[in-house]
Tab-separated table of C-alpha atoms in Angstrom:
chain	number	residue	atom	x	y	z
A	1	MET	CA	80.776	88.210	55.510
A	2	PRO	CA	83.946	89.467	57.173
A	3	GLN	CA	84.357	89.162	60.940
A	4	ILE	CA	86.168	91.233	63.522
A	5	TYR	CA	88.598	89.423	65.815
A	6	VAL	CA	89.822	91.256	68.899
A	7	ASP	CA	92.906	90.445	70.979
A	8	ALA	CA	90.840	91.504	73.975
A	9	ASP	CA	92.906	91.072	77.134
A	10	ALA	CA	94.323	94.609	77.242
A	11	CYS	CA	92.288	96.222	74.472
A	12	PRO	CA	91.274	99.769	75.484
A	13	VAL	CA	88.719	100.203	72.674
A	14	LYS	CA	86.271	97.318	73.143
A	15	PRO	CA	83.185	99.583	73.446
A	16	GLU	CA	84.169	101.432	70.288
A	17	ILE	CA	84.641	98.163	68.398
A	18	LEU	CA	81.171	96.978	69.370
A	19	LYS	CA	79.604	100.280	68.324
A	20	VAL	CA	81.257	100.321	64.890
A	21	ALA	CA	80.593	96.612	64.306
A	22	GLU	CA	76.907	97.066	65.105
A	23	ARG	CA	76.664	99.951	62.645
A	24	HIS	CA	78.184	97.757	59.913
A	25	GLY	CA	76.382	94.547	60.886
A	26	LEU	CA	79.621	92.618	61.485
A	27	GLU	CA	80.166	89.818	63.968
A	28	VAL	CA	82.775	90.425	66.676
A	29	THR	CA	84.794	87.751	68.451
A	30	LEU	CA	86.575	88.887	71.615
A	31	VAL	CA	89.407	86.494	72.484
A	32	ALA	CA	91.011	86.614	75.921
A	33	ASN	CA	92.937	84.582	78.496
A	34	SER	CA	90.749	85.806	81.337
A	35	GLY	CA	87.085	86.467	81.845
A	36	LEU	CA	85.228	89.185	79.997
A	37	ARG	CA	81.787	90.565	80.711
A	38	PRO	CA	79.251	88.520	78.744
A	39	SER	CA	77.302	90.188	75.968
A	40	ARG	CA	73.642	89.678	75.155
A	41	ASP	CA	74.280	90.769	71.588
A	42	PRO	CA	74.059	87.709	69.302
A	43	MET	CA	76.668	89.344	67.023
A	44	VAL	CA	79.283	89.278	69.822
A	45	LYS	CA	81.090	86.072	70.745
A	46	ILE	CA	83.454	85.755	73.666
A	47	VAL	CA	86.170	83.115	73.537
A	48	ILE	CA	88.236	82.378	76.640
A	49	VAL	CA	91.429	80.488	75.831
A	50	SER	CA	93.953	78.892	78.159
A	51	ALA	CA	96.377	81.078	80.076
A	52	SER	CA	99.323	79.656	78.140
A	53	PHE	CA	101.623	82.086	76.359
A	54	ASP	CA	100.177	83.309	73.025
A	55	ALA	CA	97.026	81.157	73.298
A	56	ALA	CA	94.761	84.062	72.285
A	57	ASP	CA	97.137	85.017	69.454
A	58	ASP	CA	97.211	81.440	68.177
A	59	TRP	CA	93.408	81.193	68.277
A	60	ILE	CA	92.992	84.399	66.272
A	61	ALA	CA	95.795	83.653	63.788
A	62	GLU	CA	94.299	80.231	62.997
A	63	ARG	CA	90.894	81.698	62.156
A	64	ALA	CA	91.401	85.168	60.688
A	65	GLY	CA	91.312	85.130	56.923
A	66	THR	CA	91.125	87.357	53.903
A	67	ASN	CA	89.220	90.582	54.607
A	68	ASP	CA	88.541	89.718	58.236
A	69	ILE	CA	89.508	92.536	60.596
A	70	VAL	CA	91.924	91.920	63.462
A	71	ILE	CA	92.465	94.403	66.274
A	72	THR	CA	95.663	93.931	68.223
A	73	ALA	CA	98.621	95.816	69.628
A	74	ASP	CA	100.696	92.639	69.341
A	75	VAL	CA	103.031	92.973	66.349
A	76	PRO	CA	103.853	89.235	66.013
A	77	LEU	CA	100.106	88.505	65.830
A	78	ALA	CA	99.712	91.298	63.274
A	79	VAL	CA	102.472	89.706	61.157
A	80	ARG	CA	100.652	86.374	61.162
A	81	CYS	CA	97.268	87.903	60.326
A	82	VAL	CA	98.576	90.160	57.525
A	83	ALA	CA	100.138	87.030	55.967
A	84	ARG	CA	96.659	85.448	55.947
A	85	GLY	CA	95.114	88.450	54.176
A	86	ALA	CA	93.405	90.011	57.181
A	87	LEU	CA	92.997	93.755	57.665
A	88	VAL	CA	94.860	94.593	60.866
A	89	THR	CA	94.845	97.668	63.082
A	90	GLY	CA	96.119	98.503	66.518
A	91	PRO	CA	93.984	100.229	69.162
A	92	THR	CA	95.518	103.591	68.243
A	93	GLY	CA	94.354	103.285	64.626
A	94	ARG	CA	97.725	102.227	63.249
A	95	VAL	CA	97.144	99.946	60.254
A	96	PHE	CA	99.454	97.002	59.687
A	97	ASP	CA	99.701	95.803	56.079
A	98	GLU	CA	102.185	94.373	53.586
A	99	SER	CA	103.823	97.757	53.120
A	100	ASN	CA	104.752	98.302	56.763
A	101	ILE	CA	104.565	95.034	58.693
A	102	GLY	CA	108.239	94.200	58.124
A	103	MET	CA	109.357	97.536	59.578
A	104	ALA	CA	106.893	97.241	62.475
A	105	SER	CA	108.278	93.804	63.300
A	106	ALA	CA	111.886	95.002	63.078
A	107	MET	CA	111.176	98.003	65.322
A	108	ARG	CA	109.438	95.784	67.856
A	109	ASP	CA	112.446	93.450	67.922
A	110	LEU	CA	114.823	96.399	68.294
A	111	GLY	CA	112.782	97.843	71.143
A	112	GLN	CA	112.729	94.478	72.895
A	113	HIS	CA	116.504	94.194	72.520
A	114	LEU	CA	117.028	97.701	73.924
A	115	ARG	CA	114.801	96.935	76.911
A	116	GLU	CA	116.611	93.648	77.574
A	117	THR	CA	120.011	95.339	77.512
A	118	GLY	CA	118.859	98.207	79.728
A	119	GLU	CA	119.299	100.844	77.007
A	120	SER	CA	115.611	101.706	77.132
A	121	LYS	CA	113.042	101.677	79.920
A	122	GLY	CA	110.283	100.823	77.448
A	123	TYR	CA	107.618	103.207	78.686
A	124	ASN	CA	104.568	103.348	76.444
A	125	ALA	CA	102.767	106.592	75.753
A	126	ALA	CA	99.420	106.987	77.495
A	127	PHE	CA	96.335	106.161	75.440
A	128	SER	CA	94.796	109.494	74.428
A	129	PRO	CA	91.440	110.752	73.147
A	130	ARG	CA	93.204	111.415	69.857
A	131	ASP	CA	94.215	107.713	69.683
A	132	ARG	CA	90.586	106.714	70.287
A	133	SER	CA	89.366	109.038	67.554
A	134	SER	CA	91.982	107.776	65.096
A	135	PHE	CA	91.018	104.187	65.918
A	136	LEU	CA	87.319	104.844	65.279
A	137	GLU	CA	88.090	106.399	61.909
A	138	THR	CA	90.412	103.537	60.944
A	139	LEU	CA	88.008	100.806	62.036
A	140	ASP	CA	85.117	102.370	60.132
A	141	ARG	CA	87.275	102.566	56.990
A	142	LEU	CA	88.430	98.930	57.376
A	143	CYS	CA	84.823	97.753	57.865
A	144	ARG	CA	83.728	99.483	54.666
A	145	ARG	CA	86.716	98.026	52.813
A	146	ALA	CA	86.096	94.488	54.123
A	147	LYS	CA	82.408	94.580	53.250
A	148	ALA	CA	83.086	95.918	49.750
A	149	ALA	CA	85.596	93.119	49.100
A	150	SER	CA	83.257	90.304	50.189
């Protein structure tokens, strides 16, 4: 059965993930560098990793496999998980797959370069109700896809 792995430190859609996962009967693993509120739900696991750089990403990338679902806004983690066959989405509902992960990685690198050189301030758009709605739709679709493939 596929699992859902969440890069949970700054994830704005944790309640939505738990709701969709419960509806589909999928186990959720929330991975973070800092404490999260414990869950009494036996289908929800919380993993606290060290505070070292990319510890949560490494933990997820080592475990996510074919048809597991990974939720992250971190493009380098998305690259690693797509390579392992996972279904990956960001918290705004943006899907990362073989057809777009190269461009997403290149754009991330370009944005980082522009911020480092002072050409861009790097402000992110505010998370909107439309983003939340798009995420819910995407996660539901990915859950159905993952279950059908297993």
